[in-house]
Every structure is written in C-alpha cells, then in structure tokens.
mmCIF file of C-alpha atoms and ligand atoms in Angstrom:
data_model
loop_
_atom_site.group_PDB
_atom_site.id
_atom_site.type_symbol
_atom_site.label_atom_id
_atom_site.label_comp_id
_atom_site.label_asym_id
_atom_site.label_seq_id
_atom_site.Cartn_x
_atom_site.Cartn_y
_atom_site.Cartn_z
ATOM 1 C CA UNK A 11 175.412 27.427 -30.252
ATOM 2 C CA UNK A 12 172.769 28.321 -27.764
ATOM 3 C CA UNK A 13 173.358 29.928 -24.384
ATOM 4 C CA UNK A 14 171.916 32.058 -21.636
ATOM 5 C CA UNK A 15 174.051 35.193 -21.346
ATOM 6 C CA UNK A 16 174.197 36.958 -18.004
ATOM 7 C CA UNK A 17 175.651 40.449 -17.747
ATOM 8 C CA UNK A 18 177.335 40.996 -14.401
ATOM 9 C CA UNK A 19 177.336 44.777 -14.771
ATOM 10 C CA UNK A 20 173.556 44.781 -14.950
ATOM 11 C CA UNK A 21 173.286 42.703 -11.786
ATOM 12 C CA UNK A 22 175.673 45.102 -10.014
ATOM 13 C CA UNK A 23 173.532 47.943 -11.262
ATOM 14 C CA UNK A 24 170.397 46.300 -9.837
ATOM 15 C CA UNK A 25 172.111 45.743 -6.485
ATOM 16 C CA UNK A 26 172.958 49.450 -6.308
ATOM 17 C CA UNK A 27 169.357 50.372 -7.168
ATOM 18 C CA UNK A 28 168.058 48.064 -4.426
ATOM 19 C CA UNK A 29 170.513 49.423 -1.853
ATOM 20 C CA UNK A 30 169.493 52.981 -2.723
ATOM 21 C CA UNK A 31 165.886 52.137 -1.863
ATOM 22 C CA UNK A 32 166.393 51.304 1.797
ATOM 23 C CA UNK A 33 168.610 51.577 4.848
ATOM 24 C CA UNK A 34 167.155 48.366 6.273
ATOM 25 C CA UNK A 35 169.056 45.077 6.207
ATOM 26 C CA UNK A 36 168.657 43.406 2.818
ATOM 27 C CA UNK A 37 168.090 39.666 2.693
ATOM 28 C CA UNK A 38 169.122 38.625 -0.807
ATOM 29 C CA UNK A 39 166.622 35.941 -1.773
ATOM 30 C CA UNK A 40 168.142 33.130 -3.851
ATOM 31 C CA UNK A 41 165.164 30.937 -4.688
ATOM 32 C CA UNK A 42 164.789 29.082 -7.985
ATOM 33 C CA UNK A 43 168.517 28.634 -8.537
ATOM 34 C CA UNK A 44 169.186 32.284 -7.813
ATOM 35 C CA UNK A 45 166.205 33.394 -9.937
ATOM 36 C CA UNK A 46 167.609 31.490 -12.916
ATOM 37 C CA UNK A 47 171.051 33.103 -12.727
ATOM 38 C CA UNK A 48 172.770 30.284 -10.840
ATOM 39 C CA UNK A 49 172.616 29.985 -7.059
ATOM 40 C CA UNK A 50 176.301 30.212 -6.196
ATOM 41 C CA UNK A 51 177.062 32.847 -8.842
ATOM 42 C CA UNK A 52 174.248 35.054 -7.607
ATOM 43 C CA UNK A 53 175.275 34.659 -3.975
ATOM 44 C CA UNK A 54 178.836 35.586 -4.950
ATOM 45 C CA UNK A 55 177.646 38.697 -6.833
ATOM 46 C CA UNK A 56 175.606 39.756 -3.833
ATOM 47 C CA UNK A 57 178.453 39.146 -1.411
ATOM 48 C CA UNK A 58 180.945 41.104 -3.537
ATOM 49 C CA UNK A 59 178.523 43.996 -3.609
ATOM 50 C CA UNK A 60 177.730 44.314 0.049
ATOM 51 C CA UNK A 61 174.788 41.989 0.615
ATOM 52 C CA UNK A 62 175.542 39.993 3.756
ATOM 53 C CA UNK A 63 172.263 38.184 4.411
ATOM 54 C CA UNK A 64 170.862 35.439 2.203
ATOM 55 C CA UNK A 65 167.544 33.623 2.044
ATOM 56 C CA UNK A 66 166.727 30.375 0.236
ATOM 57 C CA UNK A 67 163.672 28.169 -0.012
ATOM 58 C CA UNK A 68 165.221 24.693 -0.020
ATOM 59 C CA UNK A 69 167.601 23.059 2.414
ATOM 60 C CA UNK A 70 169.551 21.703 -0.615
ATOM 61 C CA UNK A 71 170.438 25.287 -1.478
ATOM 62 C CA UNK A 72 171.845 25.891 1.992
ATOM 63 C CA UNK A 73 174.052 22.826 1.675
ATOM 64 C CA UNK A 74 175.229 23.965 -1.748
ATOM 65 C CA UNK A 75 176.100 27.423 -0.447
ATOM 66 C CA UNK A 76 177.955 26.011 2.554
ATOM 67 C CA UNK A 77 179.926 23.683 0.227
ATOM 68 C CA UNK A 78 180.830 26.660 -1.924
ATOM 69 C CA UNK A 79 182.408 28.729 0.788
ATOM 70 C CA UNK A 80 179.456 30.500 2.349
ATOM 71 C CA UNK A 81 180.356 29.163 5.765
ATOM 72 C CA UNK A 82 179.631 31.974 8.204
ATOM 73 C CA UNK A 83 177.015 33.905 6.261
ATOM 74 C CA UNK A 84 173.580 34.343 7.726
ATOM 75 C CA UNK A 85 171.286 32.191 5.602
ATOM 76 C CA UNK A 86 167.562 32.135 6.288
ATOM 77 C CA UNK A 87 165.561 29.121 5.149
ATOM 78 C CA UNK A 88 162.192 30.494 4.056
ATOM 79 C CA UNK A 89 160.430 27.175 4.513
ATOM 80 C CA UNK A 90 158.911 25.994 7.772
ATOM 81 C CA UNK A 91 159.050 22.221 7.898
ATOM 82 C CA UNK A 92 157.904 19.249 9.913
ATOM 83 C CA UNK A 93 159.822 16.709 7.845
ATOM 84 C CA UNK A 94 162.236 14.866 10.100
ATOM 85 C CA UNK A 95 165.123 14.612 7.683
ATOM 86 C CA UNK A 96 164.930 18.331 6.856
ATOM 87 C CA UNK A 97 164.998 19.205 10.545
ATOM 88 C CA UNK A 98 168.284 17.302 10.911
ATOM 89 C CA UNK A 99 169.790 19.076 7.929
ATOM 90 C CA UNK A 100 168.699 22.454 9.269
ATOM 91 C CA UNK A 101 170.596 21.802 12.467
ATOM 92 C CA UNK A 102 173.637 20.392 10.653
ATOM 93 C CA UNK A 103 173.967 23.354 8.265
ATOM 94 C CA UNK A 104 173.454 26.023 10.897
ATOM 95 C CA UNK A 105 170.890 27.747 8.704
ATOM 96 C CA UNK A 106 168.377 30.061 10.350
ATOM 97 C CA UNK A 107 165.168 28.044 10.408
ATOM 98 C CA UNK A 108 161.724 29.444 9.780
ATOM 99 C CA UNK A 109 159.237 28.367 12.394
ATOM 100 C CA UNK A 110 155.674 28.561 11.200
ATOM 101 C CA UNK A 111 154.029 26.094 13.534
ATOM 102 C CA UNK A 112 154.376 24.793 17.059
ATOM 103 C CA UNK A 113 155.014 21.308 15.652
ATOM 104 C CA UNK A 114 157.979 22.597 13.691
ATOM 105 C CA UNK A 115 159.289 24.328 16.836
ATOM 106 C CA UNK A 116 158.969 21.139 18.884
ATOM 107 C CA UNK A 117 160.800 19.065 16.301
ATOM 108 C CA UNK A 118 163.626 21.619 16.026
ATOM 109 C CA UNK A 119 163.872 21.845 19.799
ATOM 110 C CA UNK A 120 164.055 18.065 20.219
ATOM 111 C CA UNK A 121 166.677 17.530 17.526
ATOM 112 C CA UNK A 122 168.825 20.473 18.634
ATOM 113 C CA UNK A 123 168.683 19.187 22.205
ATOM 114 C CA UNK A 124 169.661 15.679 21.149
ATOM 115 C CA UNK A 125 172.592 17.046 19.176
ATOM 116 C CA UNK A 126 173.610 19.245 22.098
ATOM 117 C CA UNK A 127 173.328 22.471 20.139
ATOM 118 C CA UNK A 128 171.031 25.432 19.577
ATOM 119 C CA UNK A 129 169.300 26.419 16.365
ATOM 120 C CA UNK A 130 168.656 29.990 15.267
ATOM 121 C CA UNK A 131 165.202 30.735 13.925
ATOM 122 C CA UNK A 132 162.847 33.413 12.684
ATOM 123 C CA UNK A 133 159.162 33.099 13.434
ATOM 124 C CA UNK A 134 156.749 33.337 10.534
ATOM 125 C CA UNK A 135 153.361 34.969 10.888
ATOM 126 C CA UNK A 136 150.691 34.163 8.296
ATOM 127 C CA UNK A 137 148.882 37.458 7.707
ATOM 128 C CA UNK A 138 147.045 36.344 4.586
ATOM 129 C CA UNK A 139 149.313 34.299 2.351
ATOM 130 C CA UNK A 140 147.734 31.060 3.502
ATOM 131 C CA UNK A 141 150.978 29.135 3.553
ATOM 132 C CA UNK A 142 153.635 29.031 6.260
ATOM 133 C CA UNK A 143 153.161 30.780 9.552
ATOM 134 C CA UNK A 144 151.299 31.146 12.809
ATOM 135 C CA UNK A 145 147.898 32.723 12.589
ATOM 136 C CA UNK A 146 147.356 35.930 14.511
ATOM 137 C CA UNK A 147 145.209 33.961 16.980
ATOM 138 C CA UNK A 148 148.105 31.632 17.835
ATOM 139 C CA UNK A 149 149.953 34.285 19.812
ATOM 140 C CA UNK A 150 150.429 31.963 22.802
ATOM 141 C CA UNK A 151 152.187 29.423 20.611
ATOM 142 C CA UNK A 152 154.450 32.186 19.314
ATOM 143 C CA UNK A 153 155.283 33.289 22.841
ATOM 144 C CA UNK A 154 156.028 29.728 23.750
ATOM 145 C CA UNK A 155 158.588 29.416 20.946
ATOM 146 C CA UNK A 156 160.408 32.464 22.302
ATOM 147 C CA UNK A 157 160.158 31.472 25.941
ATOM 148 C CA UNK A 158 159.964 27.704 26.357
ATOM 149 C CA UNK A 159 162.172 26.193 23.676
ATOM 150 C CA UNK A 160 165.606 26.451 25.218
ATOM 151 C CA UNK A 161 167.551 25.099 22.255
ATOM 152 C CA UNK A 162 165.930 27.535 19.843
ATOM 153 C CA UNK A 163 167.296 31.057 19.666
ATOM 154 C CA UNK A 164 164.702 33.231 17.936
ATOM 155 C CA UNK A 165 166.510 36.095 16.206
ATOM 156 C CA UNK A 166 163.686 37.459 14.087
ATOM 157 C CA UNK A 167 160.083 37.450 12.980
ATOM 158 C CA UNK A 168 158.541 38.006 9.566
ATOM 159 C CA UNK A 169 155.504 37.781 7.348
ATOM 160 C CA UNK A 170 154.964 37.705 3.596
ATOM 161 C CA UNK A 171 152.697 39.849 1.402
ATOM 162 C CA UNK A 172 150.326 38.145 -1.013
ATOM 163 C CA UNK A 173 149.366 41.203 -3.081
ATOM 164 C CA UNK A 174 152.187 43.746 -2.777
ATOM 165 C CA UNK A 175 152.187 44.023 -6.574
ATOM 166 C CA UNK A 176 148.489 44.728 -6.911
ATOM 167 C CA UNK A 177 146.573 45.710 -3.789
ATOM 168 C CA UNK A 178 147.602 48.520 -1.507
ATOM 169 C CA UNK A 179 144.626 47.874 0.735
ATOM 170 C CA UNK A 180 145.424 44.183 1.310
ATOM 171 C CA UNK A 181 149.113 44.949 1.720
ATOM 172 C CA UNK A 182 148.563 47.587 4.393
ATOM 173 C CA UNK A 183 146.090 45.306 6.140
ATOM 174 C CA UNK A 184 148.656 42.510 6.261
ATOM 175 C CA UNK A 185 151.298 44.943 7.542
ATOM 176 C CA UNK A 186 148.912 46.125 10.271
ATOM 177 C CA UNK A 187 148.165 42.574 11.438
ATOM 178 C CA UNK A 188 151.879 41.796 11.490
ATOM 179 C CA UNK A 189 152.767 44.924 13.467
ATOM 180 C CA UNK A 190 149.961 44.155 15.892
ATOM 181 C CA UNK A 191 151.380 40.672 16.526
ATOM 182 C CA UNK A 192 154.909 42.051 16.970
ATOM 183 C CA UNK A 193 153.589 44.656 19.392
ATOM 184 C CA UNK A 194 151.789 42.002 21.409
ATOM 185 C CA UNK A 195 154.979 39.988 21.746
ATOM 186 C CA UNK A 196 156.954 43.070 22.720
ATOM 187 C CA UNK A 197 154.416 44.010 25.346
ATOM 188 C CA UNK A 198 155.037 40.588 26.911
ATOM 189 C CA UNK A 199 158.697 41.550 27.298
ATOM 190 C CA UNK A 200 159.810 39.454 24.368
ATOM 191 C CA UNK A 201 162.779 40.589 22.313
ATOM 192 C CA UNK A 202 161.414 39.737 18.877
ATOM 193 C CA UNK A 203 164.717 40.193 17.059
ATOM 194 C CA UNK A 204 164.793 41.403 13.466
ATOM 195 C CA UNK A 205 161.358 42.298 12.090
ATOM 196 C CA UNK A 206 160.685 42.162 8.327
ATOM 197 C CA UNK A 207 157.912 41.903 5.777
ATOM 198 C CA UNK A 208 158.632 43.672 2.448
ATOM 199 C CA UNK A 209 159.482 41.796 -0.742
ATOM 200 C CA UNK A 210 160.480 43.446 -4.033
ATOM 201 C CA UNK A 211 157.131 44.958 -5.012
ATOM 202 C CA UNK A 212 156.477 46.183 -1.477
ATOM 203 C CA UNK A 213 159.931 47.748 -1.205
ATOM 204 C CA UNK A 214 159.615 49.591 -4.499
ATOM 205 C CA UNK A 215 156.040 50.702 -3.899
ATOM 206 C CA UNK A 216 155.939 51.340 -0.158
ATOM 207 C CA UNK A 217 159.398 50.825 1.353
ATOM 208 C CA UNK A 218 160.295 48.711 4.372
ATOM 209 C CA UNK A 219 157.255 49.695 6.475
ATOM 210 C CA UNK A 220 159.696 51.125 8.996
ATOM 211 C CA UNK A 221 160.940 47.641 9.891
ATOM 212 C CA UNK A 222 164.458 46.271 10.342
ATOM 213 C CA UNK A 223 164.889 44.358 7.099
ATOM 214 C CA UNK A 224 163.501 43.558 3.652
ATOM 215 C CA UNK A 225 163.636 40.329 1.627
ATOM 216 C CA UNK A 226 164.340 40.981 -2.012
ATOM 217 C CA UNK A 227 164.658 38.508 -4.857
ATOM 218 C CA UNK A 228 163.198 39.373 -8.240
ATOM 219 C CA UNK A 229 164.600 42.911 -8.152
ATOM 220 C CA UNK A 230 168.082 41.458 -8.681
ATOM 221 C CA UNK A 231 166.994 40.216 -12.101
ATOM 222 C CA UNK A 232 165.106 43.377 -12.965
ATOM 223 C CA UNK A 233 161.616 42.349 -11.942
ATOM 224 C CA UNK A 234 159.256 44.428 -9.881
ATOM 225 C CA UNK A 235 155.698 43.829 -10.974
ATOM 226 C CA UNK A 236 153.536 46.928 -11.265
ATOM 227 C CA UNK A 237 156.327 49.255 -10.192
ATOM 228 C CA UNK A 238 157.065 52.097 -12.562
ATOM 229 C CA UNK A 239 160.474 53.511 -13.377
ATOM 230 C CA UNK A 240 162.401 51.325 -10.995
ATOM 231 C CA UNK A 241 165.601 51.658 -13.023
ATOM 232 C CA UNK A 242 166.099 47.903 -12.668
ATOM 233 C CA UNK A 243 167.389 45.978 -15.673
ATOM 234 C CA UNK A 244 167.025 42.423 -16.971
ATOM 235 C CA UNK A 245 170.567 41.018 -16.846
ATOM 236 C CA UNK A 246 169.942 37.857 -18.875
ATOM 237 C CA UNK A 247 169.102 37.018 -22.470
ATOM 238 C CA UNK A 248 169.161 33.988 -24.704
ATOM 239 C CA UNK A 249 171.455 33.754 -27.720
ATOM 240 C CA UNK A 250 170.891 31.166 -30.416
ATOM 241 C CA UNK A 251 172.500 30.678 -33.817
ATOM 242 C CA UNK A 252 170.476 30.622 -37.002
ATOM 243 C CA UNK A 253 170.955 27.095 -38.347
ATOM 244 C CA UNK A 254 169.347 27.453 -41.777
ATOM 245 C CA UNK A 255 167.832 30.087 -44.028
ATOM 246 C CA UNK A 256 165.597 29.655 -47.062
ATOM 247 C CA UNK A 257 162.948 31.242 -49.245
ATOM 248 C CA UNK A 258 159.311 30.233 -48.963
ATOM 249 C CA UNK A 259 156.859 30.961 -51.775
ATOM 250 C CA UNK A 260 153.708 33.052 -51.382
ATOM 251 C CA UNK A 261 150.845 31.193 -49.683
ATOM 252 C CA UNK A 262 153.062 28.799 -47.690
ATOM 253 C CA UNK A 263 152.291 27.981 -44.059
ATOM 254 C CA UNK A 264 154.753 28.173 -41.184
ATOM 255 C CA UNK A 265 154.725 26.195 -37.961
ATOM 256 C CA UNK A 266 152.264 23.989 -36.109
ATOM 257 C CA UNK A 267 148.564 24.619 -36.727
ATOM 258 C CA UNK A 268 149.432 26.293 -40.029
ATOM 259 C CA UNK A 269 147.620 29.430 -39.053
ATOM 260 C CA UNK A 270 150.345 31.649 -40.459
ATOM 261 C CA UNK A 271 150.501 31.873 -44.279
ATOM 262 C CA UNK A 272 152.990 33.973 -46.247
ATOM 263 C CA UNK A 273 151.417 36.811 -48.238
ATOM 264 C CA UNK A 274 154.428 37.068 -50.552
ATOM 265 C CA UNK A 275 157.716 35.214 -50.940
ATOM 266 C CA UNK A 276 159.480 35.284 -47.606
ATOM 267 C CA UNK A 277 163.044 34.605 -46.580
ATOM 268 C CA UNK A 278 163.146 32.825 -43.247
ATOM 269 C CA UNK A 279 165.721 31.958 -40.615
ATOM 270 C CA UNK A 280 165.278 28.773 -38.626
ATOM 271 C CA UNK A 281 166.285 29.213 -35.003
ATOM 272 C CA UNK A 282 166.342 26.077 -32.844
ATOM 273 C CA UNK A 283 164.888 27.451 -29.648
ATOM 274 C CA UNK A 284 161.401 27.864 -28.279
ATOM 275 C CA UNK A 285 159.225 27.438 -25.258
ATOM 276 C CA UNK A 286 161.397 24.566 -23.983
ATOM 277 C CA UNK A 287 164.180 27.107 -23.458
ATOM 278 C CA UNK A 288 161.815 29.645 -21.922
ATOM 279 C CA UNK A 289 160.900 31.773 -24.942
ATOM 280 C CA UNK A 290 157.426 33.290 -24.494
ATOM 281 C CA UNK A 291 156.908 31.309 -21.298
ATOM 282 C CA UNK A 292 155.467 32.673 -18.083
ATOM 283 C CA UNK A 293 154.383 36.081 -19.256
ATOM 284 C CA UNK A 294 153.079 37.099 -15.917
ATOM 285 C CA UNK A 295 149.477 38.192 -16.068
ATOM 286 C CA UNK A 296 148.494 39.569 -12.713
ATOM 287 C CA UNK A 297 144.796 39.541 -13.158
ATOM 288 C CA UNK A 298 144.032 40.527 -9.602
ATOM 289 C CA UNK A 299 141.350 42.998 -10.567
ATOM 290 C CA UNK A 300 138.530 42.778 -13.074
ATOM 291 C CA UNK A 301 140.010 45.718 -15.012
ATOM 292 C CA UNK A 302 143.305 43.790 -15.456
ATOM 293 C CA UNK A 303 141.344 40.800 -16.661
ATOM 294 C CA UNK A 304 139.395 42.811 -19.234
ATOM 295 C CA UNK A 305 142.570 44.501 -20.469
ATOM 296 C CA UNK A 306 144.221 41.089 -20.785
ATOM 297 C CA UNK A 307 141.340 39.644 -22.789
ATOM 298 C CA UNK A 308 141.320 42.658 -25.119
ATOM 299 C CA UNK A 309 145.060 42.486 -25.735
ATOM 300 C CA UNK A 310 144.891 38.742 -26.408
ATOM 301 C CA UNK A 311 141.954 39.250 -28.759
ATOM 302 C CA UNK A 312 143.804 41.980 -30.656
ATOM 303 C CA UNK A 313 146.898 39.751 -30.902
ATOM 304 C CA UNK A 314 144.799 36.904 -32.216
ATOM 305 C CA UNK A 315 143.047 38.989 -34.845
ATOM 306 C CA UNK A 316 146.267 40.652 -35.968
ATOM 307 C CA UNK A 317 148.206 37.384 -35.822
ATOM 308 C CA UNK A 318 150.624 39.121 -33.507
ATOM 309 C CA UNK A 319 154.139 37.774 -33.553
ATOM 310 C CA UNK A 320 156.845 38.140 -30.969
ATOM 311 C CA UNK A 321 160.245 39.218 -32.208
ATOM 312 C CA UNK A 322 163.919 38.467 -31.832
ATOM 313 C CA UNK A 323 166.921 40.594 -32.624
ATOM 314 C CA UNK A 324 169.433 39.768 -35.357
ATOM 315 C CA UNK A 325 172.377 42.079 -36.105
ATOM 316 C CA UNK A 326 170.789 44.635 -33.789
ATOM 317 C CA UNK A 327 167.536 44.654 -35.784
ATOM 318 C CA UNK A 328 164.225 43.428 -34.494
ATOM 319 C CA UNK A 329 162.645 40.787 -36.730
ATOM 320 C CA UNK A 330 159.248 39.132 -36.301
ATOM 321 C CA UNK A 331 158.738 35.473 -35.497
ATOM 322 C CA UNK A 332 156.269 33.913 -37.939
ATOM 323 C CA UNK A 333 153.956 31.075 -37.037
ATOM 324 C CA UNK A 334 153.598 29.493 -33.662
ATOM 325 C CA UNK A 335 156.458 29.429 -31.197
ATOM 326 C CA UNK A 336 157.314 25.726 -30.980
ATOM 327 C CA UNK A 337 158.942 23.905 -28.100
ATOM 328 C CA UNK A 338 162.185 23.665 -29.991
ATOM 329 C CA UNK A 339 161.955 25.919 -33.041
ATOM 330 C CA UNK A 340 161.003 29.392 -34.111
ATOM 331 C CA UNK A 341 161.058 30.899 -37.567
ATOM 332 C CA UNK A 342 162.026 34.531 -38.130
ATOM 333 C CA UNK A 343 161.099 36.626 -41.137
ATOM 334 C CA UNK A 344 164.419 37.930 -42.498
ATOM 335 C CA UNK A 345 163.189 39.050 -45.908
ATOM 336 C CA UNK A 346 164.489 42.560 -45.273
ATOM 337 C CA UNK A 347 167.676 41.548 -43.495
ATOM 338 C CA UNK A 348 171.038 40.543 -44.856
ATOM 339 C CA UNK A 349 171.968 37.678 -42.578
ATOM 340 C CA UNK A 350 172.694 33.984 -42.711
ATOM 341 C CA UNK A 351 173.533 30.733 -40.976
ATOM 342 C CA UNK A 352 175.683 30.952 -37.880
ATOM 343 C CA UNK A 353 174.600 34.488 -37.068
ATOM 344 C CA UNK A 354 173.132 34.964 -33.651
ATOM 345 C CA UNK A 355 169.565 35.775 -32.704
ATOM 346 C CA UNK A 356 169.205 37.609 -29.399
ATOM 347 C CA UNK A 357 166.063 36.569 -27.598
ATOM 348 C CA UNK A 358 164.301 38.073 -24.608
ATOM 349 C CA UNK A 359 163.362 35.519 -21.994
ATOM 350 C CA UNK A 360 162.304 35.638 -18.379
ATOM 351 C CA UNK A 361 165.217 34.283 -16.348
ATOM 352 C CA UNK A 362 162.805 32.408 -14.088
ATOM 353 C CA UNK A 363 161.505 30.374 -17.010
ATOM 354 C CA UNK A 364 164.795 29.636 -18.676
ATOM 355 C CA UNK A 365 165.656 25.998 -19.317
ATOM 356 C CA UNK A 366 168.039 25.261 -16.425
ATOM 357 C CA UNK A 367 170.118 22.901 -18.586
ATOM 358 C CA UNK A 368 171.105 25.729 -20.948
ATOM 359 C CA UNK A 369 174.757 26.702 -20.865
ATOM 360 C CA UNK A 370 175.218 29.912 -18.903
ATOM 361 C CA UNK A 371 177.829 32.495 -19.836
ATOM 362 C CA UNK A 372 178.691 35.212 -17.388
ATOM 363 C CA UNK A 373 180.061 38.283 -19.139
HETATM 364 C C1 LIG B 426 160.193 34.837 -2.742
HETATM 365 C C2 LIG B 426 160.120 35.430 -1.431
HETATM 366 C C3 LIG B 426 160.600 36.733 -1.231
HETATM 367 C C4 LIG B 426 161.154 37.581 -2.330
HETATM 368 O O1 LIG B 426 160.149 37.937 -3.226
HETATM 369 P P1 LIG B 426 160.451 38.894 -4.470
HETATM 370 O O2 LIG B 426 159.121 39.410 -4.843
HETATM 371 O O3 LIG B 426 161.061 38.039 -5.516
HETATM 372 O O4 LIG B 426 161.360 39.948 -3.992
HETATM 373 C C5 LIG B 426 160.535 37.230 0.048
HETATM 374 N N1 LIG B 426 160.026 36.502 1.066
HETATM 375 C C6 LIG B 426 159.562 35.254 0.901
HETATM 376 C C7 LIG B 426 159.004 34.515 2.074
HETATM 377 C C8 LIG B 426 159.590 34.675 -0.348
HETATM 378 O O5 LIG B 426 159.112 33.442 -0.509
#
C-alpha cells in the first residue's frame, strides 16, 4: 500500500489563514493539478470555504472544471496565447482570457466576433517576469485593447512578481511600474476593472499593495517561501508500507554508490518509495543572493561530510534513511524500533513533486 494522504482540515485551516490576511478578492490559483492535491477536489474545497474566483494555467483545466460543475464561476486563464485552437476553446468555455499581446487580443476579437459573442479578459503587464504581458512602453496597445476591440470586455488588469520571495527592492519596483501603467490608463478615462499583482509570498510579506485582488496558490498547500510564522500547514504526506525487514552485518553497504556502510549490525526496513514518488525531490533552493548560495554550499558540504540522511516516521518515531534515496526504494534504520512488515512509514513530500499517478486519499 502506498498513497498520498490529504487532510481536508489542514486545507480549510490554510484557507482561513489566507482569508485573514486580506480583504481583497482572492483568486484561488489551481495550477499543477491544484498544486498536487487534485484540481477538482481543490476547487471544491475552495468553493465550500468561500473562495469564489479561480485561476488556472491551462485551458484543459478550465474544461475539466466546467465538466465538473463549475459552470458559472469566474475562472481566469493565466496564460496569454496566440494558438488558434486555444483561442477557440477560450471562447467556448467562457473563461476569462489573459491578454498579454496585441496579437492575442486580435485573435480573440476575431474569433469572438465570428462566433457572435464577447470574451471577458484581463490584461497582463510584464513588469519584470519576462514572460506574458505588455511592456510598460506598449501603453497604446493596452489602450487599444480596452477601446477598439468590441468583442472583448476587459474586466481587469494584472502583473506578476518575479522575486516576491526574495527581493523587496525588485518587488516594490515591479509594483511601482504596474501602478504607473494602471494610472496612465485611468487618466485616459479607461475603467481598468479589477487590479491585482500579489501572489502568496507577496501577500504574506507585503499584503495586496492596496489593490483589488490577490492571486494565491501555494499558500493553500502550506507554502510561502521566505515568510516566517505564516501559520500555514502542509496538508499532504506520503504513506508507504514496509515490505521487508532484515538484519545486515557490520561493514555492509546500503543503496546505489555504496557510500553508506554499516558500523555495526543494523536492522533495516525496506520501503518501496523514492524520488519517483516525490521523496526528496524539488527542495527549493532560492539562491537569489550570494549569501543564500554560500549558505547552501555550506549546508550541502556539511551533509556530505556527515553522510546526512533524511528521515521517515514509523509508529510516530523518526527513523533515518540509510544510503542513497533511490527512485523506487529507500532503506530505514529500524535497529532501535520494534516494527515489521506491513507497518506504515509516513514520509514528508512536497505536494508539487508528488507522483501524480499515486492514489490520493482525502481524509
Ligand atoms: C502561479 C501564479 C500565481 C500564484 O503563485 P503562488 O506563489 O503559488 O501563490 C499567481 N499569479 C500567476 C500569474 C501565477 O502564475
């Protein structure tokens, strides 16, 4: 038995924490299969707990939500696109499009016109992410989307922070550029609609920047990089049965590369999980400053010298993993623990890196 266990109470708890942080509208971001929790499940949890606006990154996700009863909800597609087939699907699903280029606007306009309908959209301003969005200098194009595309109804405008988790200076600079653009549009008598920029790290570190909405994703699964004492909790963990136990003699190696050698007889538990399921994957090193980089190198060096081992929990006790974490197997040192086959190891994993084919249990 191996499964990803998701605790609903902890997700509800996170939703309450997020709501307590802001009075602005909260767009619940549901990228990456609802941040590993399951797209439809996560949307349902949000809906039951007062989140009314959703954001996704792929048009497939919009279709899936619509098929699963999210018919009238406001869903924002975070991707600006100039792919013809996607444009059609945007119009058919009634999702709120993101317009990040004049080409995208023209294609949406043409298709909406041909289908005899209008499409809702938010404009995206690129203030330093280097992905989707109009540059600050393209203000005339932005005005034109508001004014000259009759089958596009622009209901909002947003930008995205690149360094909210690590650089206050860059973040405030991006916010200033964005506000400047919004102000320029407003001074041309344009009703910009809903204005938003903050993601999780920005919300927890600086708030909503006085704007109408925030877009939050990782906070729902407990993540907020470089934010202290958020009160958020990780709602998911991996559970995997021990399939065999045995004694190894002194001087025996464990795992690939054979770098780990027992110093005395050791009783081990074989647990058939590993990096393939997400264990020890994607430890996020945000080396955005030289001091982070040096700290990272020192920690890695110390771990290497000390042959640091991650741990799992069996019967409520933390036990070390010995030898390398394999793709499909890890070996725990249970010399001091009375446990056997069929008992469950509880394993910390990042939900974003979990093997999506793992069985999910919602408890
Ligand atoms: C992913 C994403 C978010 C949410 O980011 P979190 O840090 O997970 O809260 C917000 N806006 C955009 C455009 C995104 O791509």
